XYZ file of N, CA and C in Angstrom:
861
model
N 55.665 83.912 37.922
C 56.298 85.392 38.471
C 57.477 85.514 38.821
N 57.956 84.340 40.009
C 59.268 84.616 40.403
C 60.474 84.365 39.564
N 60.206 83.631 38.458
C 61.209 83.753 37.495
C 61.168 84.922 36.491
N 60.367 85.583 36.360
C 60.670 86.898 35.847
C 61.267 87.962 36.950
N 60.539 88.036 38.067
C 61.268 88.861 39.127
C 62.669 88.276 39.361
N 63.310 87.186 39.278
C 64.581 86.744 39.379
C 65.367 87.817 38.305
N 64.785 87.808 36.907
C 65.447 88.163 35.702
C 65.438 89.983 36.225
N 64.394 90.288 36.551
C 64.174 92.070 36.330
C 64.440 92.507 37.767
N 64.509 91.998 38.963
C 64.659 93.053 39.981
C 66.270 93.255 40.233
N 67.141 92.669 39.832
C 68.556 93.183 39.703
C 68.646 94.122 38.993
N 68.010 94.366 38.093
C 67.960 95.707 37.357
C 67.849 97.156 38.119
N 66.949 96.943 39.142
C 66.675 98.114 39.853
C 67.271 98.461 41.043
N 67.737 99.536 41.403
C 68.399 99.755 42.830
C 67.431 99.841 43.900
N 67.278 98.820 44.561
C 66.390 98.825 45.607
C 66.791 98.450 46.894
N 65.939 99.182 47.979
C 66.421 99.150 49.153
C 66.139 97.888 49.898
N 66.754 97.443 50.906
C 66.199 96.281 51.650
C 64.818 96.060 52.020
N 64.362 97.129 52.498
C 62.967 97.195 52.956
C 61.889 97.638 51.730
N 62.179 97.617 50.470
C 61.434 97.774 49.439
C 59.918 97.593 49.437
N 59.850 96.336 50.024
C 58.213 95.877 50.001
C 57.529 96.658 51.187
N 58.090 97.264 52.296
C 57.712 97.960 53.360
C 57.427 99.413 53.224
N 57.896 99.819 51.924
C 57.907 101.387 51.776
C 56.219 101.602 51.333
N 56.136 103.131 51.387
C 54.595 103.325 50.994
C 54.305 103.282 49.724
N 53.297 103.440 48.970
C 53.064 103.520 47.576
C 53.792 104.554 47.029
N 53.809 105.882 47.550
C 54.442 106.916 46.869
C 55.821 106.524 46.957
N 56.495 105.966 47.980
C 57.901 105.632 47.887
C 58.209 104.860 46.761
N 57.530 103.738 46.527
C 57.783 102.693 45.510
C 57.523 103.370 44.413
N 56.576 104.212 43.973
C 56.298 104.630 42.875
C 57.503 105.620 42.430
N 58.259 106.167 43.189
C 59.112 107.298 43.334
C 60.583 106.251 42.847
N 60.866 105.179 43.344
C 61.797 104.551 43.113
C 61.791 103.902 41.515
N 60.384 103.548 41.110
C 60.154 103.055 39.796
C 60.476 104.405 38.718
N 59.952 105.562 39.174
C 60.096 106.916 38.154
C 61.536 107.117 38.145
N 62.429 107.114 39.371
C 63.984 107.016 39.155
C 64.538 106.451 38.367
N 64.113 105.293 38.481
C 64.921 104.079 37.373
C 64.213 104.575 35.891
N 63.084 104.875 35.809
C 62.838 104.976 34.465
C 61.700 106.138 34.535
N 61.864 107.437 34.120
C 60.902 108.635 34.168
C 59.777 108.410 33.214
N 59.662 107.267 32.267
C 58.433 107.148 31.506
C 57.317 106.460 32.821
N 57.774 105.783 33.775
C 56.934 105.287 34.651
C 56.355 106.350 35.618
N 55.358 106.869 35.330
C 55.164 108.511 35.809
C 53.466 108.415 36.553
N 53.199 107.463 37.024
C 51.891 107.629 37.802
C 52.145 108.355 38.849
N 51.273 109.274 39.304
C 51.658 110.015 40.272
C 50.846 109.556 41.540
N 51.540 109.444 42.697
C 50.999 109.213 44.007
C 50.846 110.245 44.866
N 50.100 110.511 45.436
C 49.930 111.884 46.099
C 48.926 111.977 47.304
N 48.977 112.865 48.278
C 48.136 112.944 49.238
C 46.897 113.759 49.067
N 47.446 114.744 47.860
C 46.328 115.598 47.667
C 46.370 116.000 46.103
N 45.462 114.992 45.439
C 45.469 115.153 43.980
C 44.641 116.383 43.453
N 45.195 116.843 42.465
C 44.624 118.105 41.951
C 43.711 117.843 40.494
N 43.626 116.635 40.247
C 42.874 116.622 39.173
C 41.336 115.905 39.304
N 40.450 115.785 38.410
C 39.183 115.348 38.614
C 38.776 113.950 38.656
N 38.199 113.526 39.618
C 37.723 112.035 39.960
C 37.618 111.397 38.519
N 38.400 110.170 38.395
C 38.249 109.444 36.765
C 36.567 109.501 36.382
N 35.974 108.948 37.148
C 34.746 108.735 36.526
C 33.902 109.748 36.268
N 34.119 110.799 37.017
C 33.439 112.403 36.601
C 33.819 112.884 35.418
N 35.232 112.608 35.430
C 36.067 113.164 34.231
C 35.597 112.593 32.999
N 35.392 111.429 32.796
C 34.720 110.502 31.657
C 33.363 111.092 31.234
N 32.784 111.281 32.640
C 31.243 111.728 32.299
C 31.164 113.101 31.640
N 31.946 113.947 32.112
C 32.055 115.622 31.766
C 32.752 115.915 30.885
N 34.163 115.700 31.084
C 35.274 116.116 30.139
C 35.748 115.448 28.796
N 35.195 114.067 28.911
C 36.090 113.043 27.845
C 35.688 113.530 26.604
N 34.408 113.765 25.886
C 34.112 113.904 24.813
C 34.443 115.214 24.152
N 34.703 116.460 24.801
C 34.775 117.526 24.546
C 36.478 117.495 24.649
N 37.010 116.977 25.198
C 38.404 116.940 25.037
C 38.915 116.096 23.787
N 38.237 114.911 23.540
C 38.669 114.346 22.300
C 38.563 115.189 21.194
N 37.423 115.892 21.013
C 36.935 116.538 19.921
C 37.967 117.726 19.834
N 38.496 118.344 20.892
C 39.580 119.420 21.122
C 40.870 118.980 20.515
N 41.313 117.837 20.941
C 42.512 117.355 20.734
C 42.394 116.855 19.269
N 41.463 116.496 18.427
C 41.436 116.159 17.143
C 41.544 117.445 16.371
N 40.758 118.526 17.041
C 40.775 119.771 16.158
C 42.159 120.343 15.997
N 42.840 120.171 17.255
C 44.201 120.728 17.319
C 45.283 120.035 16.476
N 45.176 118.835 16.323
C 45.977 118.143 15.047
C 45.303 118.216 13.792
N 44.254 118.833 13.502
C 43.425 118.787 12.255
C 43.381 117.321 11.855
N 42.654 116.432 12.613
C 42.730 115.364 12.326
C 41.392 114.591 12.525
N 41.032 113.331 11.914
C 39.689 112.822 12.152
C 39.690 111.708 13.693
N 38.514 111.844 14.343
C 38.461 111.083 15.539
C 39.304 109.677 15.430
N 38.849 108.913 14.624
C 39.346 107.606 14.211
C 40.739 107.653 14.313
N 41.513 108.681 14.023
C 43.037 108.645 13.995
C 43.465 109.158 15.534
N 42.785 110.300 15.758
C 43.532 110.860 16.942
C 43.236 110.373 18.304
N 41.868 109.672 18.139
C 41.364 109.097 19.508
C 42.294 108.066 20.104
N 42.688 107.138 19.427
C 43.704 105.930 19.835
C 45.073 106.673 20.280
N 45.455 107.479 19.688
C 46.829 107.934 20.108
C 46.614 108.987 21.415
N 45.552 109.593 21.524
C 45.103 110.338 22.716
C 45.247 109.083 23.944
N 44.438 107.990 23.456
C 44.320 106.984 24.802
C 45.506 106.291 24.931
N 46.529 106.236 23.986
C 48.101 105.831 24.414
C 48.391 106.354 25.549
N 48.665 107.705 25.498
C 48.980 108.580 26.645
C 48.778 108.012 28.173
N 47.119 108.140 28.142
C 46.473 107.785 29.342
C 46.813 106.373 29.795
N 46.844 105.185 28.786
C 47.318 103.974 29.180
C 48.783 104.069 29.533
N 49.754 104.769 28.863
C 51.118 104.704 29.151
C 51.441 105.153 30.708
N 50.644 106.223 31.081
C 50.874 106.901 32.391
C 50.204 105.971 33.588
N 49.187 105.496 33.349
C 48.318 104.366 34.624
C 48.741 102.916 34.430
N 48.766 102.188 33.068
C 48.998 100.799 33.336
C 50.224 100.404 33.345
N 51.372 101.140 32.721
C 52.546 100.725 32.729
C 53.205 100.648 34.146
N 52.716 101.999 34.878
C 53.022 101.861 36.453
C 52.782 100.879 37.435
N 51.369 100.493 36.979
C 50.653 99.520 37.665
C 51.515 98.010 37.674
N 51.381 98.001 36.231
C 52.384 96.483 36.073
C 53.699 96.549 36.634
N 54.313 97.519 36.773
C 55.778 97.588 36.996
C 55.620 97.289 38.737
N 54.593 98.081 39.215
C 54.357 97.793 40.661
C 54.390 96.447 41.126
N 53.194 95.837 40.234
C 53.192 94.259 40.489
C 54.454 93.671 40.501
N 55.103 93.836 39.337
C 56.546 92.885 39.028
C 57.336 93.283 40.322
N 57.649 94.606 40.403
C 58.812 94.894 41.354
C 58.539 94.741 42.946
N 57.288 95.348 43.637
C 56.996 95.310 44.639
C 55.712 94.229 45.029
N 55.527 93.446 44.213
C 54.231 92.659 44.601
C 53.160 93.173 45.307
N 52.634 94.266 44.514
C 51.818 95.114 45.086
C 50.906 95.447 44.118
N 49.277 95.428 44.115
C 48.529 95.973 43.113
C 47.361 96.826 44.039
N 47.790 98.243 43.491
C 46.420 98.767 44.076
C 45.202 98.693 43.804
N 44.557 98.860 44.800
C 42.702 98.377 44.571
C 42.269 99.898 44.113
N 42.123 99.500 42.625
C 41.884 101.175 41.929
C 40.437 100.782 41.122
N 39.701 101.801 40.752
C 38.844 101.956 39.776
C 38.797 103.252 39.414
N 37.733 103.746 38.583
C 37.567 105.296 37.941
C 37.081 105.886 39.097
N 36.767 105.389 40.160
C 36.274 106.286 41.457
C 37.572 106.745 42.339
N 38.774 106.164 42.047
C 39.866 106.570 42.858
C 41.102 106.816 42.070
N 40.967 107.276 40.977
C 41.984 108.041 40.086
C 41.559 109.295 39.927
N 42.586 110.104 39.565
C 42.486 111.625 39.155
C 42.885 111.835 38.189
N 42.171 112.836 36.999
C 42.865 112.984 35.758
C 43.127 114.534 35.629
N 44.199 115.001 35.085
C 44.264 116.565 34.819
C 44.673 116.237 33.296
N 44.376 117.292 32.725
C 44.518 117.588 30.962
C 45.585 118.819 30.737
N 46.477 118.584 29.990
C 47.336 119.654 29.650
C 46.413 120.480 28.345
N 47.361 121.716 28.408
C 46.832 122.719 27.324
C 46.561 122.099 25.953
N 47.213 121.076 25.513
C 47.225 120.209 24.208
C 46.277 119.098 24.179
N 45.612 119.220 25.356
C 44.349 118.414 25.325
C 44.548 116.849 25.707
N 45.974 116.601 25.845
C 46.220 115.208 26.356
C 46.310 115.301 27.731
N 46.370 113.915 27.960
C 46.609 113.794 29.528
C 47.851 114.456 29.984
N 47.639 115.111 31.209
C 49.060 115.470 31.945
C 49.422 114.697 32.968
N 48.201 114.382 33.836
C 48.545 113.545 35.058
C 47.419 112.413 35.017
N 47.820 111.540 35.485
C 46.923 110.388 36.521
C 47.507 110.440 37.803
N 46.619 110.689 38.753
C 46.871 110.614 40.127
C 46.212 109.391 40.950
N 46.875 108.956 41.951
C 46.092 108.054 42.811
C 46.738 108.528 44.364
N 45.702 108.027 45.405
C 46.170 108.558 46.657
C 47.256 107.405 47.319
N 48.146 108.321 47.984
C 48.991 107.310 48.781
C 48.353 106.247 49.594
N 46.836 106.657 50.172
C 46.283 105.738 50.975
C 45.468 104.674 50.398
N 45.939 104.495 48.920
C 44.946 103.610 48.215
C 45.143 102.169 48.883
N 44.406 101.309 49.185
C 44.358 100.153 49.640
C 45.152 99.196 48.535
N 45.826 98.323 49.045
C 46.541 97.511 47.939
C 46.353 95.858 48.293
N 46.470 95.051 47.234
C 46.557 93.864 47.265
C 48.203 93.240 47.384
N 48.662 92.453 48.220
C 50.041 92.217 48.051
C 50.364 90.936 48.559
N 51.544 90.497 48.859
C 51.933 89.087 48.941
C 52.626 88.827 50.585
N 52.173 90.258 51.203
C 52.933 90.383 52.663
C 51.822 91.201 53.491
N 52.141 91.433 54.738
C 51.010 92.094 55.620
C 50.931 93.457 55.212
N 51.456 94.226 54.106
C 51.479 95.632 53.731
C 50.230 96.115 53.166
N 49.569 94.900 52.808
C 48.285 95.220 52.169
C 47.352 93.785 52.463
N 46.003 93.732 51.633
C 45.377 92.809 51.690
C 45.960 91.308 51.271
N 46.402 90.666 52.089
C 47.394 89.450 51.563
C 46.730 88.704 50.815
N 47.578 88.100 49.629
C 47.124 87.376 48.921
C 47.808 85.649 49.040
N 47.251 84.698 48.829
C 47.671 83.558 48.963
C 48.944 82.909 48.155
N 49.023 83.903 46.848
C 49.957 83.216 45.927
C 50.081 84.264 44.983
N 51.292 84.164 44.246
C 51.359 85.142 42.725
C 50.104 84.975 42.040
N 49.627 83.712 41.899
C 48.541 83.505 41.003
C 47.382 84.350 41.322
N 47.175 84.348 42.872
C 46.008 85.287 43.037
C 46.344 86.745 43.093
N 47.596 87.075 43.125
C 47.715 88.476 43.110
C 47.737 88.781 41.443
N 48.038 88.143 40.741
C 47.829 88.318 39.226
C 46.494 88.383 38.774
N 45.289 87.567 39.541
C 44.280 87.825 39.546
C 43.487 88.991 40.019
N 44.225 89.450 40.782
C 43.927 91.131 41.457
C 44.356 92.214 40.546
N 45.439 91.992 39.573
C 45.666 92.798 38.720
C 44.829 92.608 37.361
N 44.525 91.557 37.135
C 43.599 91.523 36.125
C 42.115 92.369 36.568
N 41.663 91.848 37.710
C 40.515 92.849 38.360
C 40.632 94.290 38.215
N 41.931 94.719 38.453
C 42.042 96.310 38.745
C 42.063 96.740 36.960
N 42.667 95.961 35.937
C 42.754 96.566 34.997
C 41.261 96.525 34.197
N 40.253 95.494 34.540
C 39.043 95.605 34.371
C 38.430 96.640 34.826
N 38.535 97.088 35.976
C 37.858 97.977 37.060
C 38.135 99.303 36.318
N 39.220 99.675 35.676
C 39.597 100.936 35.108
C 39.155 100.902 33.589
N 38.915 99.845 33.255
C 38.879 100.005 31.692
C 37.464 99.655 31.134
N 36.732 98.469 31.632
C 35.834 97.836 30.918
C 34.470 98.791 30.618
N 34.192 99.715 31.637
C 33.121 100.533 31.246
C 33.432 101.566 30.505
N 34.918 101.859 29.934
C 35.140 102.866 28.886
C 35.102 102.037 27.478
N 35.119 100.800 27.284
C 35.116 100.507 26.131
C 34.142 101.218 25.045
N 32.766 101.278 25.606
C 31.823 101.662 24.724
C 31.921 103.300 24.530
N 32.583 104.060 25.355
C 32.686 105.306 25.078
C 33.782 105.612 24.165
N 34.888 104.742 24.204
C 35.744 104.871 23.036
C 35.271 104.518 21.669
N 34.241 103.414 21.782
C 33.630 102.977 20.723
C 32.848 104.051 19.859
N 32.165 104.990 20.884
C 31.630 106.060 20.455
C 32.176 107.025 19.583
N 33.672 106.992 19.971
C 34.813 108.015 19.349
C 35.627 107.178 18.383
N 34.953 106.182 17.782
C 35.746 105.688 16.517
C 37.102 104.875 17.002
N 36.895 104.283 18.176
C 37.773 103.262 18.477
C 37.124 101.909 18.694
N 37.764 100.925 17.790
C 36.862 99.548 17.972
C 37.384 98.806 19.371
N 36.761 97.884 19.842
C 37.141 97.207 20.928
C 38.518 96.756 20.929
N 39.132 95.948 19.805
C 40.387 95.248 19.655
C 41.305 96.490 19.744
N 41.127 97.390 19.205
C 42.227 98.505 19.237
C 42.254 99.107 20.774
N 41.197 99.396 21.179
C 40.980 99.835 22.797
C 41.857 98.736 23.452
N 41.464 97.532 23.616
C 42.106 96.668 24.570
C 43.631 96.599 24.172
N 43.842 96.528 22.749
C 45.118 96.347 22.244
C 46.135 97.543 22.954
N 45.618 98.610 22.972
C 46.372 99.747 23.537
C 46.615 99.811 24.913
N 45.588 99.112 25.897
C 45.833 98.905 26.997
C 46.756 97.921 27.459
N 46.649 96.619 26.848
C 47.646 95.548 27.237
C 49.144 95.718 26.523
N 48.913 96.564 25.546
C 50.451 97.025 25.100
C 51.054 97.917 26.221
N 50.313 98.782 26.895
C 51.255 99.699 27.890
C 51.399 98.777 28.866
N 50.805 97.881 29.081
C 50.964 96.951 30.460
C 52.376 96.238 29.908
N 52.512 95.910 28.845
C 54.098 94.978 28.468
C 54.739 96.105 28.612
N 54.597 97.344 27.956
C 55.853 98.193 27.934
C 56.464 98.409 29.087
N 55.769 98.028 30.480
C 56.500 98.049 31.627
C 57.751 97.195 31.466
N 57.802 96.058 30.843
C 58.972 95.214 31.074
C 60.125 95.813 30.357
N 59.751 96.547 28.963
C 61.115 97.268 28.349
C 61.628 98.472 29.145
N 60.600 98.981 29.960
C 61.125 100.130 30.700
C 61.680 99.670 31.894
N 61.431 98.634 32.597
C 62.288 98.087 33.523
C 63.824 97.770 33.240
N 63.699 96.947 31.995
C 65.023 96.649 31.254
C 65.415 97.725 30.272
N 65.739 98.951 30.804
C 65.744 99.994 29.819
C 67.068 100.448 29.688
N 68.189 99.637 29.508
C 69.444 99.825 29.214
C 69.906 98.324 28.414
N 70.898 98.502 27.548
C 71.469 97.061 26.691
C 71.960 96.361 27.849
N 71.368 95.074 27.921
C 71.875 94.315 28.993
C 72.869 93.341 28.499
N 73.798 92.993 29.568
C 75.148 91.756 28.905
C 74.525 90.668 29.243
N 74.435 89.790 28.451
C 74.035 88.346 28.494
C 74.561 87.610 29.484
N 75.755 87.960 29.873
C 76.547 86.842 30.643
C 76.215 87.307 32.151
N 75.596 88.549 32.302
C 75.074 88.881 33.866
C 73.824 88.802 33.894
N 72.993 89.243 33.009
C 71.632 89.840 33.223
C 70.821 88.917 31.673
N 70.843 87.888 31.781
C 70.155 87.130 30.566
C 68.807 86.978 30.909
N 68.092 87.648 29.938
C 66.223 87.816 30.088
C 65.991 86.764 29.138
N 65.116 86.022 29.689
C 64.122 84.723 28.963
C 62.772 85.500 28.413
N 62.662 86.274 27.278
C 61.668 86.729 27.000
C 60.380 86.055 26.706
N 60.583 84.334 26.626
C 59.263 83.492 26.506
C 58.761 83.148 27.939
N 59.717 83.423 28.977
C 58.865 83.409 30.282
C 58.121 84.660 30.426
N 58.653 86.010 30.103
C 57.424 86.963 30.006
C 56.158 87.012 29.278
N 56.781 86.520 28.165
C 55.616 86.484 26.981
C 54.629 85.459 27.611
N 54.948 84.388 28.044
C 53.619 83.497 28.479
C 53.207 83.999 29.835
N 53.625 84.617 30.584
C 52.765 85.348 31.679
C 51.976 86.322 31.061
N 52.541 87.321 30.392
C 51.119 88.210 29.798
C 50.087 87.406 29.021
N 50.626 86.467 28.271
C 49.915 85.544 27.463
C 48.573 85.119 28.256
N 48.946 84.577 29.425
C 48.036 83.823 30.421
C 47.252 84.791 30.954
N 47.806 85.858 31.598
C 47.142 87.157 32.139
C 46.136 87.778 31.258
N 46.491 88.073 30.044
C 45.703 88.995 29.359
C 44.525 88.059 28.920
N 44.850 86.818 28.636
C 43.426 86.062 28.207
C 42.356 86.348 29.201
N 42.932 86.402 30.677
C 41.814 86.849 31.293
C 41.095 88.046 31.628
N 41.607 89.117 30.836
C 41.270 90.176 30.648
C 40.473 90.328 29.780
N 40.698 89.684 28.517
C 39.842 89.654 27.379
C 40.245 88.081 26.490
N 38.814 87.789 26.157
C 39.090 86.352 25.239
C 40.132 86.705 24.231
N 41.131 85.814 24.368
C 42.390 85.952 23.035
C 43.267 87.323 23.291
N 43.002 87.639 24.550
C 43.767 89.167 24.849
C 45.334 89.043 24.992
N 45.658 87.568 25.138
C 46.977 87.164 24.958
C 47.541 87.414 23.720
N 46.925 87.265 22.827
C 47.379 87.180 21.640
C 47.648 88.720 20.760
N 47.112 89.651 21.582
C 47.276 91.055 21.126
C 48.780 91.785 21.076
N 49.692 91.075 22.028
C 50.795 91.457 22.121
C 51.751 90.376 22.491
N 53.115 90.149 22.040
C 54.106 89.607 22.312
C 55.496 89.960 22.835
N 56.083 89.813 23.768
C 57.420 90.019 24.148
C 58.608 89.384 23.350
N 59.358 90.164 22.699
C 60.417 89.540 21.754
C 61.755 90.070 22.296
N 62.804 89.953 21.625
C 64.143 90.270 22.117
C 64.986 90.243 20.904
N 65.992 91.131 20.797
C 66.886 91.051 20.051
C 68.310 90.908 20.560
N 69.173 90.506 19.962
C 70.840 90.625 20.695
C 71.835 90.826 19.612
N 73.083 91.482 20.015
C 73.997 92.102 19.187
C 75.023 92.058 20.389
N 76.399 91.299 19.830
C 77.628 91.373 20.616
C 77.365 91.178 21.934
N 76.720 90.096 22.244
C 76.409 89.712 23.679
C 75.574 90.835 24.708
N 74.845 91.661 23.825
C 73.916 92.415 24.535
C 72.432 92.096 23.926
N 71.302 92.605 24.986
C 70.024 92.151 24.497
C 69.235 93.419 24.683
N 67.990 93.420 24.065
C 66.717 94.367 24.333
C 65.676 93.544 23.942
N 64.592 93.856 25.150
C 63.502 93.356 24.722
C 62.469 94.622 24.370
N 61.299 93.926 23.681
C 60.474 94.815 23.092
C 59.086 93.983 22.875
N 57.901 95.072 22.752
C 56.893 94.421 22.588
C 56.390 94.328 21.032
N 55.879 93.582 20.642
C 55.147 93.421 19.290
C 53.899 93.338 19.391
N 52.979 94.158 18.742
C 51.685 94.148 18.991
C 50.912 94.055 17.695
N 49.845 93.412 17.779
C 48.859 93.049 16.792
C 47.496 94.154 16.370
N 47.589 95.221 16.988
C 46.667 96.020 16.686
C 47.339 97.423 16.284
N 46.765 98.312 15.496
C 47.694 99.607 15.126
C 46.958 100.895 16.115
N 47.669 101.425 16.677
C 47.099 102.704 17.071
C 46.800 104.239 16.292
N 47.402 103.855 15.015
C 47.318 104.764 13.800
C 48.051 106.160 14.143
N 48.970 105.840 15.013
C 49.986 107.080 15.241
C 50.696 107.519 13.820
N 50.821 106.686 13.269
C 51.909 106.858 12.088
C 51.183 107.827 11.006
N 49.798 107.775 11.284
C 48.887 108.839 10.447
C 49.139 110.204 10.570
N 49.456 110.456 11.842
C 49.365 111.685 12.535
C 50.983 112.307 12.440
N 51.906 111.320 12.327
C 53.070 111.729 12.410
C 53.804 111.717 10.940
N 52.824 111.387 9.863
C 53.122 111.421 8.453
C 54.063 110.555 7.924
N 54.233 109.234 8.772
C 55.137 108.208 8.399
C 54.181 107.175 7.488
N 54.964 106.219 6.755
C 54.257 105.192 6.324
C 54.136 103.904 7.448
N 54.779 103.662 8.361
C 54.523 102.640 9.265
C 55.079 103.185 10.817
N 54.623 102.661 11.860
C 55.290 102.895 12.906
C 56.255 101.581 13.319
N 56.994 101.501 14.361
C 58.272 100.565 14.610
C 57.438 99.517 15.259
N 56.429 99.560 15.940
C 56.050 98.452 16.910
C 54.784 97.658 16.700
N 54.200 97.790 15.575
C 52.860 97.330 15.189
C 53.116 96.291 14.279
N 51.711 95.550 13.904
C 51.928 94.460 12.871
C 51.620 95.109 11.413
N 51.911 96.439 11.179
C 52.056 96.636 9.687
C 53.197 96.739 9.263
N 54.489 96.335 10.341
C 55.769 95.730 9.419
C 55.325 94.325 9.837
N 56.405 93.599 8.872
C 56.503 92.133 9.076
C 57.557 91.914 10.406
N 57.264 90.898 10.872
C 58.012 90.466 12.202
C 59.867 90.680 11.902
N 60.270 90.300 10.758
C 61.614 90.371 10.200
C 62.051 91.955 10.374
N 61.073 92.529 9.534
C 61.521 94.020 9.605
C 61.501 94.822 10.843
N 60.412 94.328 11.523
C 60.431 95.027 13.019
C 61.615 94.708 13.982
N 62.184 93.324 13.884
C 63.280 92.927 14.536
C 64.508 93.915 14.057
N 64.451 94.068 12.970
C 65.756 94.664 12.316
C 65.664 96.098 12.801
N 64.787 96.929 12.866
C 64.522 98.063 13.432
C 65.084 98.116 14.886
N 64.484 97.128 15.634
C 64.651 96.850 17.158
C 66.321 96.939 17.378
N 66.684 95.904 16.422
C 68.168 95.592 16.397
C 68.941 96.936 16.290
N 68.747 97.694 15.315
C 69.266 99.065 15.052
C 69.166 99.868 16.545
N 68.327 100.000 17.065
C 67.950 100.616 18.662
C 68.797 100.285 19.413
N 68.763 98.760 19.149
C 69.936 98.275 20.281
C 71.307 98.758 20.080
N 71.761 98.395 18.860
C 73.311 99.049 18.607
C 73.531 100.457 18.761
N 72.507 101.467 18.561
C 72.525 103.042 18.885
C 72.613 102.925 20.465
N 72.124 102.106 21.114
C 71.857 102.243 22.680
C 73.311 101.878 23.254
N 73.769 100.882 22.666
C 75.194 100.471 23.083
C 76.220 101.317 22.872
N 76.104 102.199 21.721
C 77.047 102.955 21.408
C 76.882 104.439 22.441
N 75.758 104.593 22.704
C 75.714 105.653 23.683
C 76.055 105.507 25.130
N 75.710 104.293 25.491
C 76.524 103.881 26.853
C 77.936 103.417 27.025
N 78.464 103.130 25.607
C 80.118 102.896 25.695
C 80.140 101.477 26.275
N 79.236 100.834 26.040
C 79.188 99.076 26.311
C 80.034 98.308 25.407
């Protein structure tokens, strides 16, 4: 993890006392850096407690979402799941990487709000949520590896009991876990959200990919094989992205033949798509 942090922390504008800030302040820094990292940290949540929501609102919401899209559950449910994962897990991994902090979360202390379109609007956690950390700002862990283990425990606490619920709504376990671990990996491309000059910010994607492989194998047998961190380069600039080995089926709802991120593209084709994105980003930034 230290090697990963050496590569990613310089990309973010951090105050000197970053690790002593409150959970809310730290999440605000992440959101300012990249609005995609949008977990809400608050003292006054307005949503329904996660465990209650999944017991009372989940099934009705998924059917309403499918009806609104005029789609079948096997196609709409994985896409709905992507939004939930993106809000929750991408921020949690970013917190762990940037601040060495893992909130002690379960379905009992997250709060869920749904928008009029039946998708997740907010996932909230309390600013007072206890955390695991490498310093005295939370329950102190002995090492980076021990903190990673707490991240694994948190991912499982938020997800393991939901696998059967999603299976009943036509999402098989491999797709379910693939969606979650993909959202975890998205953190890295969101932290490195601009074309990076190789002379000043060289990213070794193999280090990140090995970390996620080892970590996610603890979440799920062979979980580390569901995603891989990749990189493209052009004219001295680089972009990292995640190649996933499960499909969320969003392309079927969008009326496309294939998505840009999953294994329906061969690796070379996906690399060319990401290279095109990098070229456009370089043009937009004037680099």
